[in-house]
PDB file of C-alpha atoms in Angstrom:
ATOM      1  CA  UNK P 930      82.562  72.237 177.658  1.00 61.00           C
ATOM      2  CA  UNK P 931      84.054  72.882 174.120  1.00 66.00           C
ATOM      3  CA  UNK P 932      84.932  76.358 173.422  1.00 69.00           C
ATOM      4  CA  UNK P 933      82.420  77.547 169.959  1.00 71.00           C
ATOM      5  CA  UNK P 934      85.298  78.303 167.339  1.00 72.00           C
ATOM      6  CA  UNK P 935      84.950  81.884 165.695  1.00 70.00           C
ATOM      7  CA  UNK P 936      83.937  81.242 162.548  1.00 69.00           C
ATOM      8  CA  UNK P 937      86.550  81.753 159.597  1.00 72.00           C
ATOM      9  CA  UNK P 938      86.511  84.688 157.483  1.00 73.00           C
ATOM     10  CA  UNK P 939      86.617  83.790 153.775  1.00 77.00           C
ATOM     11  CA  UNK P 940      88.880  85.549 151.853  1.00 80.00           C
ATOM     12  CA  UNK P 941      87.104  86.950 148.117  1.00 79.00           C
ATOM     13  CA  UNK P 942      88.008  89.326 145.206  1.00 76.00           C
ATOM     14  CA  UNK P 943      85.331  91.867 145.583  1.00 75.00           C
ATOM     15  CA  UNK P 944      84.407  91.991 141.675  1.00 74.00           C
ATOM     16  CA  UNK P 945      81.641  94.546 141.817  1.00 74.00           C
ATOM     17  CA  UNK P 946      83.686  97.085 139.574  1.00 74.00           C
ATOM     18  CA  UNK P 947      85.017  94.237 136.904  1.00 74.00           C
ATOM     19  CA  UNK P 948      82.343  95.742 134.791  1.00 74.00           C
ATOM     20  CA  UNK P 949      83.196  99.704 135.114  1.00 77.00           C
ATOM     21  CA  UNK P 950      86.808  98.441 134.491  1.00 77.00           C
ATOM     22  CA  UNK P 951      86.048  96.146 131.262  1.00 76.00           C
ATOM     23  CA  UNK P 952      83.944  99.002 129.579  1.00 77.00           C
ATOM     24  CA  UNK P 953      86.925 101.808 130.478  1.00 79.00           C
ATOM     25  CA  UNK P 954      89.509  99.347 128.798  1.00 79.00           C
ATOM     26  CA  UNK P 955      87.154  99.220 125.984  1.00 78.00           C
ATOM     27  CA  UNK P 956      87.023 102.903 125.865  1.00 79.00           C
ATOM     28  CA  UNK P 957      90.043 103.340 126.071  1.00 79.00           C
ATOM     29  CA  UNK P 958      91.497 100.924 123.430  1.00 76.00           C
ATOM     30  CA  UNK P 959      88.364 102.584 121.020  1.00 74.00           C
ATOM     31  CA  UNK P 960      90.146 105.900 121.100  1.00 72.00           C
ATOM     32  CA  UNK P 961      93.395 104.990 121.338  1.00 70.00           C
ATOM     33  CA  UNK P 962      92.433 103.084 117.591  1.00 66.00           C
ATOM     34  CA  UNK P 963      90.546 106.295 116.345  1.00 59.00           C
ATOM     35  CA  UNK P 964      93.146 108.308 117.299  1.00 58.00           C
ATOM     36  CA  UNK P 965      96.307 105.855 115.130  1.00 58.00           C
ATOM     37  CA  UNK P 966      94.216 106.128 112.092  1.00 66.00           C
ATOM     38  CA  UNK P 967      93.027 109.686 111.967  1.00 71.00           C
ATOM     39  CA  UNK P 968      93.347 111.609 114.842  1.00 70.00           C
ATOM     40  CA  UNK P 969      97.610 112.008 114.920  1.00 76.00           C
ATOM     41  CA  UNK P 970      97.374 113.344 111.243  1.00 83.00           C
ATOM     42  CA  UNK P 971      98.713 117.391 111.527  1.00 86.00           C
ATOM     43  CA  UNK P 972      96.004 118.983 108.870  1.00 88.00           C
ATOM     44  CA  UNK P 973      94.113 122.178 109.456  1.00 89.00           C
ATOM     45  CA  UNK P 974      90.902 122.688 107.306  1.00 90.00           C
ATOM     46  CA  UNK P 975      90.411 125.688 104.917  1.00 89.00           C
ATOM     47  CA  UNK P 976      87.886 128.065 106.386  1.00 89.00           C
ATOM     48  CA  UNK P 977      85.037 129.247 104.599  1.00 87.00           C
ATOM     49  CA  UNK P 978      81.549 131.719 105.443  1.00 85.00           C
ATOM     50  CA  UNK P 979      79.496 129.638 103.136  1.00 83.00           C
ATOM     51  CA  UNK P 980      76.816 127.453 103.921  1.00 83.00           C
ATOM     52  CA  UNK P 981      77.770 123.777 104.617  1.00 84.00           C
ATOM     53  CA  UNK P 982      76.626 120.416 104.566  1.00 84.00           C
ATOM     54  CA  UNK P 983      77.109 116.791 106.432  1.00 82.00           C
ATOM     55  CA  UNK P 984      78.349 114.148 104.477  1.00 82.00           C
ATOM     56  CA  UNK P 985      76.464 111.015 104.161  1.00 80.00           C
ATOM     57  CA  UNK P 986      78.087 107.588 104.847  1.00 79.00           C
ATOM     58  CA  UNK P 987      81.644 108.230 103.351  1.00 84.00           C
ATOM     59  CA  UNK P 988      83.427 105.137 101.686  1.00 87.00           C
ATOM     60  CA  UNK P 989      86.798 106.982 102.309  1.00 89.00           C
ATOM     61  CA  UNK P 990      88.417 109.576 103.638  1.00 90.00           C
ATOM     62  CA  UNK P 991      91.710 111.255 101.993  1.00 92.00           C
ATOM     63  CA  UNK P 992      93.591 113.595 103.475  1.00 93.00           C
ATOM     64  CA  UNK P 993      96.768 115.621 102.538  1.00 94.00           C
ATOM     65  CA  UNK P 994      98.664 116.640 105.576  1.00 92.00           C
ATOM     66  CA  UNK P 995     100.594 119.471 106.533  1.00 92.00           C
ATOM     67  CA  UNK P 996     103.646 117.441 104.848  1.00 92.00           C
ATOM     68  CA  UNK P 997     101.922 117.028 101.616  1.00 91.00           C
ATOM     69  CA  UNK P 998     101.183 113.775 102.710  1.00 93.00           C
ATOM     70  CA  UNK P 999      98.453 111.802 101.149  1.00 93.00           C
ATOM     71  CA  UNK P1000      96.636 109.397 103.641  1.00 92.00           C
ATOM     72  CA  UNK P1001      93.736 106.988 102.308  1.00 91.00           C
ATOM     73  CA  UNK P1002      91.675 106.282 105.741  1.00 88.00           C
ATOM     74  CA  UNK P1003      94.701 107.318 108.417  1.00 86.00           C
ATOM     75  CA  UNK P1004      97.304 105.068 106.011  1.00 89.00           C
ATOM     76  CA  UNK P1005      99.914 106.924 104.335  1.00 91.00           C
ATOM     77  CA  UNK P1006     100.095 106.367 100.338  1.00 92.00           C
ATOM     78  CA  UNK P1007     102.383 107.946  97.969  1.00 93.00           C
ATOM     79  CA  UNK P1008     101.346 110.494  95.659  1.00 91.00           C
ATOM     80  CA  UNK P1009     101.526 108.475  92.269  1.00 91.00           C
ATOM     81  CA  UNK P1010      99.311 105.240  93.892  1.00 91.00           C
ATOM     82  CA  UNK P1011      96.630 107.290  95.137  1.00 91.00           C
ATOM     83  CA  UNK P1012      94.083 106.789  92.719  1.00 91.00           C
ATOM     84  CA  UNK P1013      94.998 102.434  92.498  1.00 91.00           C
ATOM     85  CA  UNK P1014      94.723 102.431  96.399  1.00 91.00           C
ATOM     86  CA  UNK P1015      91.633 104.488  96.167  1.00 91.00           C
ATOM     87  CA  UNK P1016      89.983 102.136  93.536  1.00 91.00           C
ATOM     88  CA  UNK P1017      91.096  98.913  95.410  1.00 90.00           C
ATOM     89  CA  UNK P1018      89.451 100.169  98.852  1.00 87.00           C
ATOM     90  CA  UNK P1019      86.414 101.321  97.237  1.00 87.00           C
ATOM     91  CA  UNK P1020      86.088  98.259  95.468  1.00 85.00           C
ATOM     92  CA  UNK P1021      86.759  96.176  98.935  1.00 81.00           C
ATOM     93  CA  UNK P1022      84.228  98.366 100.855  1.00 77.00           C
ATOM     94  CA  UNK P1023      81.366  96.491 102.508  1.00 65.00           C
ATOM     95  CA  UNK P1024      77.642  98.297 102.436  1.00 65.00           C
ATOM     96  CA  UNK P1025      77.715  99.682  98.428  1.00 68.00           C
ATOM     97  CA  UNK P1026      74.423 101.021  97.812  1.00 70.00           C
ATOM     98  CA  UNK P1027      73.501  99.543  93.871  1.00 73.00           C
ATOM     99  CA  UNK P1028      72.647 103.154  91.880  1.00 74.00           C
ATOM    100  CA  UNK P1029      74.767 105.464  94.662  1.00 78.00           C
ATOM    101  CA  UNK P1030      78.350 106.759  93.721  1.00 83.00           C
ATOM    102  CA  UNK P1031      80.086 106.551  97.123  1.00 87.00           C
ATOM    103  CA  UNK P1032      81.017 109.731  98.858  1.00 88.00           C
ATOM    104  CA  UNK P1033      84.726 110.291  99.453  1.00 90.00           C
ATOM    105  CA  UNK P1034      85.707 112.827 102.268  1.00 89.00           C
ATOM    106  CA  UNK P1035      88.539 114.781 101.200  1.00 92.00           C
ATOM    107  CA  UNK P1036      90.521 116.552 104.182  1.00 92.00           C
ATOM    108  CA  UNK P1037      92.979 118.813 102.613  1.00 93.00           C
ATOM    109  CA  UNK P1038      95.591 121.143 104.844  1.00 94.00           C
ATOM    110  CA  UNK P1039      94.723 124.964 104.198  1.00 93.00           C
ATOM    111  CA  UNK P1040      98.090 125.692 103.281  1.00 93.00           C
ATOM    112  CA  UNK P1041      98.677 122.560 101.103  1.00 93.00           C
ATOM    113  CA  UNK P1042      99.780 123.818  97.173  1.00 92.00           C
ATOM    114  CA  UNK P1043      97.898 122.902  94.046  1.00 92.00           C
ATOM    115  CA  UNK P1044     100.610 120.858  92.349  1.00 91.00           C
ATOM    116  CA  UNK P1045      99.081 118.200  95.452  1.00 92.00           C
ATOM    117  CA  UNK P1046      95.716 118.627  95.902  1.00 92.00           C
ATOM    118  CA  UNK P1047      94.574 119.167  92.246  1.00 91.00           C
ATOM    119  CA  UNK P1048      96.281 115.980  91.439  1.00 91.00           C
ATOM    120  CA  UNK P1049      94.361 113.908  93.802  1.00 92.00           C
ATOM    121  CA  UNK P1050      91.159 115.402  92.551  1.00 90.00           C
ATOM    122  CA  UNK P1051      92.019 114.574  89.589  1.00 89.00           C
ATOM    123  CA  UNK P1052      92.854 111.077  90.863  1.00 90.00           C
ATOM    124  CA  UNK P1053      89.638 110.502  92.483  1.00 90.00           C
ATOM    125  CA  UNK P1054      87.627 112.515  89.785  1.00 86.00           C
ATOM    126  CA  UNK P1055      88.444 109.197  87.539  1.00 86.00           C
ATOM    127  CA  UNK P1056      86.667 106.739  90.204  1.00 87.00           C
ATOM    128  CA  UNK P1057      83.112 107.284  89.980  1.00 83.00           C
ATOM    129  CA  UNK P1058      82.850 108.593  93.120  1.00 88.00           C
ATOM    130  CA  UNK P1059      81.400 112.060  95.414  1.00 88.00           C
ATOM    131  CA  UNK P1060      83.674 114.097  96.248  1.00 90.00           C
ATOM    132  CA  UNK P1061      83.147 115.899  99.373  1.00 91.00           C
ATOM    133  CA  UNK P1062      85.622 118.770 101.064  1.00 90.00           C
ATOM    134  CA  UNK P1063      86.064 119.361 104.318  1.00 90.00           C
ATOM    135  CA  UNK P1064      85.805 122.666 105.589  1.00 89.00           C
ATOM    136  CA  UNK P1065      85.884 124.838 108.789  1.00 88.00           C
ATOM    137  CA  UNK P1066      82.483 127.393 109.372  1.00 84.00           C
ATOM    138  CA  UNK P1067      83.803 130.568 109.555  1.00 82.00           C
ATOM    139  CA  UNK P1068      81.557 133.394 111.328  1.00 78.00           C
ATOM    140  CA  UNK P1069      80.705 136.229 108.460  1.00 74.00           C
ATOM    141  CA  UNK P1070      83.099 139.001 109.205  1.00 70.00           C
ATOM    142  CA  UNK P1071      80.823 142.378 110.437  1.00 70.00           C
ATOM    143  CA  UNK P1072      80.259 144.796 107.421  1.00 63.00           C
ATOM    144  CA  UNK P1073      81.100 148.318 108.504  1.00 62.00           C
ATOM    145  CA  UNK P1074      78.407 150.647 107.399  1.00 61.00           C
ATOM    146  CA  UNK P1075      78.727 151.505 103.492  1.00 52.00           C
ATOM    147  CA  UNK P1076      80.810 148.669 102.628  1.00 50.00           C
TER     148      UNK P1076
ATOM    149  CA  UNK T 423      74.545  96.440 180.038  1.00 59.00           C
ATOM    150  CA  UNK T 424      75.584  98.857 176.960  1.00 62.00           C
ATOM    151  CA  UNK T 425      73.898  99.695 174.123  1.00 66.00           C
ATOM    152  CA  UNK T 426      75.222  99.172 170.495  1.00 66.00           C
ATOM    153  CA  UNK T 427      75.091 102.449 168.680  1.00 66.00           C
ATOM    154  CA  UNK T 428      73.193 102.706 166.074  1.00 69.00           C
ATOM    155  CA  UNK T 429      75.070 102.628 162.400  1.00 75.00           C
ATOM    156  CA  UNK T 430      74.054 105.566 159.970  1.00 80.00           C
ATOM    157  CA  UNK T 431      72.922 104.434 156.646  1.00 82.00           C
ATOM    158  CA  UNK T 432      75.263 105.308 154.128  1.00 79.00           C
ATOM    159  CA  UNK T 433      74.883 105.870 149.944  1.00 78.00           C
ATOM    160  CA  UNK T 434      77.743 103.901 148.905  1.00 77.00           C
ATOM    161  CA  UNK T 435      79.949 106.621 147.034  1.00 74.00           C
ATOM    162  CA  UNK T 436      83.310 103.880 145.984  1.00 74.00           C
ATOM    163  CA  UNK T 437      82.058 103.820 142.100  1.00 76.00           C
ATOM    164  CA  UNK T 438      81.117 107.209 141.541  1.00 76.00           C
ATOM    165  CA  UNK T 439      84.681 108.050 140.480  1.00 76.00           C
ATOM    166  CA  UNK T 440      84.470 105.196 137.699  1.00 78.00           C
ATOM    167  CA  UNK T 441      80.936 106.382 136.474  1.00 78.00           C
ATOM    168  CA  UNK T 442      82.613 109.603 136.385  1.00 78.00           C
ATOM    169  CA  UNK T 443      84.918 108.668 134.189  1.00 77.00           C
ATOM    170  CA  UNK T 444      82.758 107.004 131.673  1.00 80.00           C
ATOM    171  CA  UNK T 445      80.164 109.700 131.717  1.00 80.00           C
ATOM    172  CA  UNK T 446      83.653 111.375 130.800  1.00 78.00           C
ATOM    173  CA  UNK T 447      85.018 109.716 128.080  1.00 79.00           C
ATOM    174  CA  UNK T 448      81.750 108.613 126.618  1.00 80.00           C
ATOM    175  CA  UNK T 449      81.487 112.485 126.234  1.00 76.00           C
ATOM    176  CA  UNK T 450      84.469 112.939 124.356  1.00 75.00           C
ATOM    177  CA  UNK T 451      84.059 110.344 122.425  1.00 74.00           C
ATOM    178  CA  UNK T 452      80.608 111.563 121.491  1.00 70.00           C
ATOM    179  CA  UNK T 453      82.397 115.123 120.541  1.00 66.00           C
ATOM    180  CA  UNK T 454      84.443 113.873 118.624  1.00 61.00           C
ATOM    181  CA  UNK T 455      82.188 111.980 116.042  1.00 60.00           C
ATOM    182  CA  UNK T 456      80.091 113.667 113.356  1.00 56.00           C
ATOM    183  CA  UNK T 457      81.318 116.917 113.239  1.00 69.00           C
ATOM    184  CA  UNK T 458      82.904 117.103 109.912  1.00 78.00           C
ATOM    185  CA  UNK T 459      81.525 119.559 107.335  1.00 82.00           C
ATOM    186  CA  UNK T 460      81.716 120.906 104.084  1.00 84.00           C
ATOM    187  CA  UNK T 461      80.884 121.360 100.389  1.00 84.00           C
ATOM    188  CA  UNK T 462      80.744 118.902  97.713  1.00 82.00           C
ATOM    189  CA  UNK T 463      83.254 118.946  94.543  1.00 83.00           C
ATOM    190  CA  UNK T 464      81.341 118.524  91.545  1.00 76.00           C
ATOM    191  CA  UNK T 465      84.162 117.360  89.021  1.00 74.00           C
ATOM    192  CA  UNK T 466      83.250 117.074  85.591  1.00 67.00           C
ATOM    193  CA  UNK T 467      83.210 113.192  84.600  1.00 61.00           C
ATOM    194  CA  UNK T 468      84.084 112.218  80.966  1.00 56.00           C
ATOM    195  CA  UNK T 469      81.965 109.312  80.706  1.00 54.00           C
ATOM    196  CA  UNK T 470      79.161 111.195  81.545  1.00 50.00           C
ATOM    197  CA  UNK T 471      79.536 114.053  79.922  1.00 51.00           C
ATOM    198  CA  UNK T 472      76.652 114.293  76.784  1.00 53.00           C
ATOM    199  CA  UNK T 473      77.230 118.122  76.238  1.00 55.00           C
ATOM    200  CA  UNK T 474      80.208 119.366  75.695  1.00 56.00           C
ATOM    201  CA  UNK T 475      81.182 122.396  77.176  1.00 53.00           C
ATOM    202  CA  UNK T 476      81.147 125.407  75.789  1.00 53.00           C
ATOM    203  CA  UNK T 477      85.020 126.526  76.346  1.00 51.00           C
ATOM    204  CA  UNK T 478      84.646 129.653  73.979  1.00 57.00           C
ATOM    205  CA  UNK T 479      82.349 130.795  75.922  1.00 79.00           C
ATOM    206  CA  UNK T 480      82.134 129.954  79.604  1.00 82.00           C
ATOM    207  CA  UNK T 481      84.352 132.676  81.829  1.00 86.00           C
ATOM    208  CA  UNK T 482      87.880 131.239  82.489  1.00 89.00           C
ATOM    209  CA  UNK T 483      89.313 132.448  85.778  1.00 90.00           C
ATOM    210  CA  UNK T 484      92.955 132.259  86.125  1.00 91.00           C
ATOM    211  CA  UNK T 485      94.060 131.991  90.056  1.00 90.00           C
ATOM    212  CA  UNK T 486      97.789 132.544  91.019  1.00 90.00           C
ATOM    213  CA  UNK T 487      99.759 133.298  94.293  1.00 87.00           C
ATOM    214  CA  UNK T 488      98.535 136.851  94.683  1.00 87.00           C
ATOM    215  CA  UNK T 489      96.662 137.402  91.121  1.00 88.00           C
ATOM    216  CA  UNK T 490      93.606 136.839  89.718  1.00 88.00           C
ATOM    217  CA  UNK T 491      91.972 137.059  86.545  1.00 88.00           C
ATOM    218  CA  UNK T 492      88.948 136.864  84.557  1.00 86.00           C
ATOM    219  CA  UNK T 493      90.038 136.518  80.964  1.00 86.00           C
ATOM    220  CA  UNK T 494      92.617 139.102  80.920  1.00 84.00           C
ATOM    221  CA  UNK T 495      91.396 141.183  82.805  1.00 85.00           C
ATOM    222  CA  UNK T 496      93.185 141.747  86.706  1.00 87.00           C
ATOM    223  CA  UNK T 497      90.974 141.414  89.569  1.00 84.00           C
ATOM    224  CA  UNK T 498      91.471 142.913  92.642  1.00 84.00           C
ATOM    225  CA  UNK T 499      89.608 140.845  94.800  1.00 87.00           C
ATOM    226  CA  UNK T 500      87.380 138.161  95.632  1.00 87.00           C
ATOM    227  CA  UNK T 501      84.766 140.374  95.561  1.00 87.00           C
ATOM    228  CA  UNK T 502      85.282 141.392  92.414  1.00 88.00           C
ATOM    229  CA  UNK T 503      85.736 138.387  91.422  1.00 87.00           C
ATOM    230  CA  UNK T 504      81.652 137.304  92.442  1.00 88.00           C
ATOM    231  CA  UNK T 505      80.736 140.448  90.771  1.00 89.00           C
ATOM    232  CA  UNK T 506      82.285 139.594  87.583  1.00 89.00           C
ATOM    233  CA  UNK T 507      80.739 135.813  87.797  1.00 88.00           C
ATOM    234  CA  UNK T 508      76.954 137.518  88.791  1.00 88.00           C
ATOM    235  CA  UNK T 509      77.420 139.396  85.421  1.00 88.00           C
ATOM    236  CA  UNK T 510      78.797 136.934  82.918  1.00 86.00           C
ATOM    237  CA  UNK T 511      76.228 134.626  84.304  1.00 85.00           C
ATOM    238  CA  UNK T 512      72.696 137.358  84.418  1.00 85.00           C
ATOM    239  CA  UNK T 513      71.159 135.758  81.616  1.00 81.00           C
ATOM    240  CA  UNK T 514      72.344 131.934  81.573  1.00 80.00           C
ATOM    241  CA  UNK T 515      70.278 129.154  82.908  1.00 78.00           C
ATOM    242  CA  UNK T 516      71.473 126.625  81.254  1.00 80.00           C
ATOM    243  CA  UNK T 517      73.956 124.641  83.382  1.00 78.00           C
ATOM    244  CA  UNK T 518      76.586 124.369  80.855  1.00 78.00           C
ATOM    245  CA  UNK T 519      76.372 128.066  80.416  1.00 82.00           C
ATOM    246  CA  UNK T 520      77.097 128.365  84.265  1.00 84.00           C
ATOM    247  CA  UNK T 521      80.568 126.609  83.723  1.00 88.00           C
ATOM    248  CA  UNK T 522      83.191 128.397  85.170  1.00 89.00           C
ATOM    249  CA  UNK T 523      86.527 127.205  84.395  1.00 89.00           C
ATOM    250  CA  UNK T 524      89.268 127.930  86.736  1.00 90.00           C
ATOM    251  CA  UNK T 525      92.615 127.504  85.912  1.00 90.00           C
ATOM    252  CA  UNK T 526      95.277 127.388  89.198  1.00 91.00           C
ATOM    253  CA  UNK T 527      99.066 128.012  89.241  1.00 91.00           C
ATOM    254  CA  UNK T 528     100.503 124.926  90.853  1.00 90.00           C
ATOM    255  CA  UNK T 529     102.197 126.770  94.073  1.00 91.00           C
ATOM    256  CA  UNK T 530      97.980 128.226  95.109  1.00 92.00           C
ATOM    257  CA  UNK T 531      97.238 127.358  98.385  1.00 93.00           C
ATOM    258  CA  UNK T 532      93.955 125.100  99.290  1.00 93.00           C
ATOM    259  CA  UNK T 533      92.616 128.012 101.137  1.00 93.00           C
ATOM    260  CA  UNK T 534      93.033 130.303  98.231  1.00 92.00           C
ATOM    261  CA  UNK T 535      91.692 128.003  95.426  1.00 92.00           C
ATOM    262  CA  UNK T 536      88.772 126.762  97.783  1.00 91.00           C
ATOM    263  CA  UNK T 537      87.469 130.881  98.415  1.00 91.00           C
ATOM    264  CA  UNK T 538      87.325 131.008  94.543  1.00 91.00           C
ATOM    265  CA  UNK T 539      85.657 128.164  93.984  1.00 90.00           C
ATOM    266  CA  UNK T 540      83.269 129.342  96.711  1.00 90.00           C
ATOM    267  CA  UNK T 541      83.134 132.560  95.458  1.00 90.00           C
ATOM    268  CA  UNK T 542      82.037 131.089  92.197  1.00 90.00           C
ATOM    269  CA  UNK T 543      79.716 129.176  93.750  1.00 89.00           C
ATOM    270  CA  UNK T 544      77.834 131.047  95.547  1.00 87.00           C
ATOM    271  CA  UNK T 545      76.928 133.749  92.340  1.00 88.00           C
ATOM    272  CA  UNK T 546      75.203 131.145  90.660  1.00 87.00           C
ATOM    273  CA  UNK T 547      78.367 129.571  88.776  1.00 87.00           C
ATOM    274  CA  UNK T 548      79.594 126.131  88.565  1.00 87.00           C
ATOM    275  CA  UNK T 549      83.288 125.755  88.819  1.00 89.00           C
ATOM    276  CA  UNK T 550      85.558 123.464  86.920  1.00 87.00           C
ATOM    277  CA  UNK T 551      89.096 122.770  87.829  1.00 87.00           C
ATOM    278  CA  UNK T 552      90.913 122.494  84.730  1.00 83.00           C
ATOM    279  CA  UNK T 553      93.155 119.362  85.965  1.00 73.00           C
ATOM    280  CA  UNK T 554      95.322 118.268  83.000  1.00 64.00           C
ATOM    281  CA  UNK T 555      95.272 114.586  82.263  1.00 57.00           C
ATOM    282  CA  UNK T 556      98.288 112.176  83.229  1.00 50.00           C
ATOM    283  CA  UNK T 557      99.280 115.282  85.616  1.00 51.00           C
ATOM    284  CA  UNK T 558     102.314 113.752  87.354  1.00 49.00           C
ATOM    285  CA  UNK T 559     102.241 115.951  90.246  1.00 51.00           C
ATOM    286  CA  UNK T 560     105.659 116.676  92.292  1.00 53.00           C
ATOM    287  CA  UNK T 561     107.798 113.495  92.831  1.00 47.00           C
ATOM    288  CA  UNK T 562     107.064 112.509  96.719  1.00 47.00           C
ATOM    289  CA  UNK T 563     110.043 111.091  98.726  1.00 41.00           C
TER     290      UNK T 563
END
């Protein structure tokens, strides 16, 4: 009588967690892009008590590092080509709303000087753009009584 | 004959490390999205512009390192600086009237310049950074 033979085991990948890894490496490489354009840039915002506001749909974002650097969305421009980079990546933008300036986010270092900042104001001031700044919420220091 | 013991029924645990991690990083992701802030920068436009503004006079604020002025007059502080701007500006409603020009040595700090301009602001003025035209700024290397 013939012995049954013990069945072979087949050998498989187990691919139940393909998908967890696919969507982490997507993660991942989503950051990782965020963070090369914008998020590496050393800039502190100034601080301020008022009341402030969310910006709507910015076109661009500028911001002067803590090297007096001027960046036009995470890439590094020089100071004199600010406002000709500015107008070409406006002009390039996809989704212009006909009748709506398009906001600009400007992200200016606390500590940067004048001789920078007002300059690329004045830069972007000549686009017809919205400018909008920035800023930090600072908690209203506590009056002491008779103050 | 023996009896097979009975298995225990088990919740299957191996992925809860990876949906960990998304719930995770979808988190900080999520944080770190939409939380910018601020004021906007209305910048006079000379296109636009159909009334010319009254430079004779609107109050002129001149903002240096550690001085301030309104005219020629020293301030001491911001806060006399709002009370200054509240006064000037008691019986103007016309927006032009409301200009505020502000004049800024070129070694002010952001911080500095943007607590005037808030300052103005928020008594009722509307500040105008006096930005001189074909500025050349400091050579960048």
């Amino acid at each position: 009588m013939k012995a049954p033979r013990a069945k072979k085991a087949s050998a498989t990948i187990p691919l139940c967690s393909t998908a967890d890894i696919a969507f982490l490496l997507l993660i991942f490489f989503i950051v990782l892009a965020k963070g090369t354009r914008e998020g590496s840039i050393d800039w502190k915002p100034a601080k301020t008590e008022a009341q402030m506001t969310m910006p709507r749909d910015p076109a661009l974002t500028v911001i002067i590092d803590a090297f007096d650097q001027v960046h036009l969305d995470g890439v590094p421009v020089a100071l004199n080509e600010v406002r000709f980079q500015a107008a070409d990546v406006l002009e390039h933008r996809a989704g212009k709303v006909p009748g709506r300036r398009p906001q600009v986010l400007m992200k200016i270092h606390k500590e940067s000087k004048a001789a920078i900042f007002q300059k690329v104001m004045g830069d972007l001031g000549e686009l017809d753009v919205e400018l909008f700044r920035v800023m930090e919420q600072e908690q209203p220091k506590p009056r002491t009584p008779g103050t | 004959m023996k009896r097979r013991p009975s298995s225990q029924p088990e919740i299957p645990l191996t992925s809860t490390s990876d949906v960990a991690f998304l719930l995770l990083i979808f988190f900080l992701v999520a944080a770190s999205t939409g939380t910018d802030r601020g004021r906007k920068l209305d910048l006079p436009s000379t296109e636009k512009t159909t009334e010319p503004i009254k430079e004779a006079t609107n109050l002129e604020i001149t903002v240096g390192a550690e001085t301030l002025k309104a005219g020629e007059t020293e301030l001491a502080d911001i806060d006399e600086l709002k009370a200054v701007v509240r006064d000037h500006l008691a019986d103007r409603t016309e927006p032009s009237e409301r200009v505020v020009m502000v004049n800024t040595a070129e070694e002010v700090t952001y911080q500095r310049w943007s607590d005037v301009f808030v300052a103005i602001e928020t008594s009722g003025g509307i500040p105008v950074p006096q930005i001189e035209e074909g500025e050349s700024g400091p050579s960048q290397e």
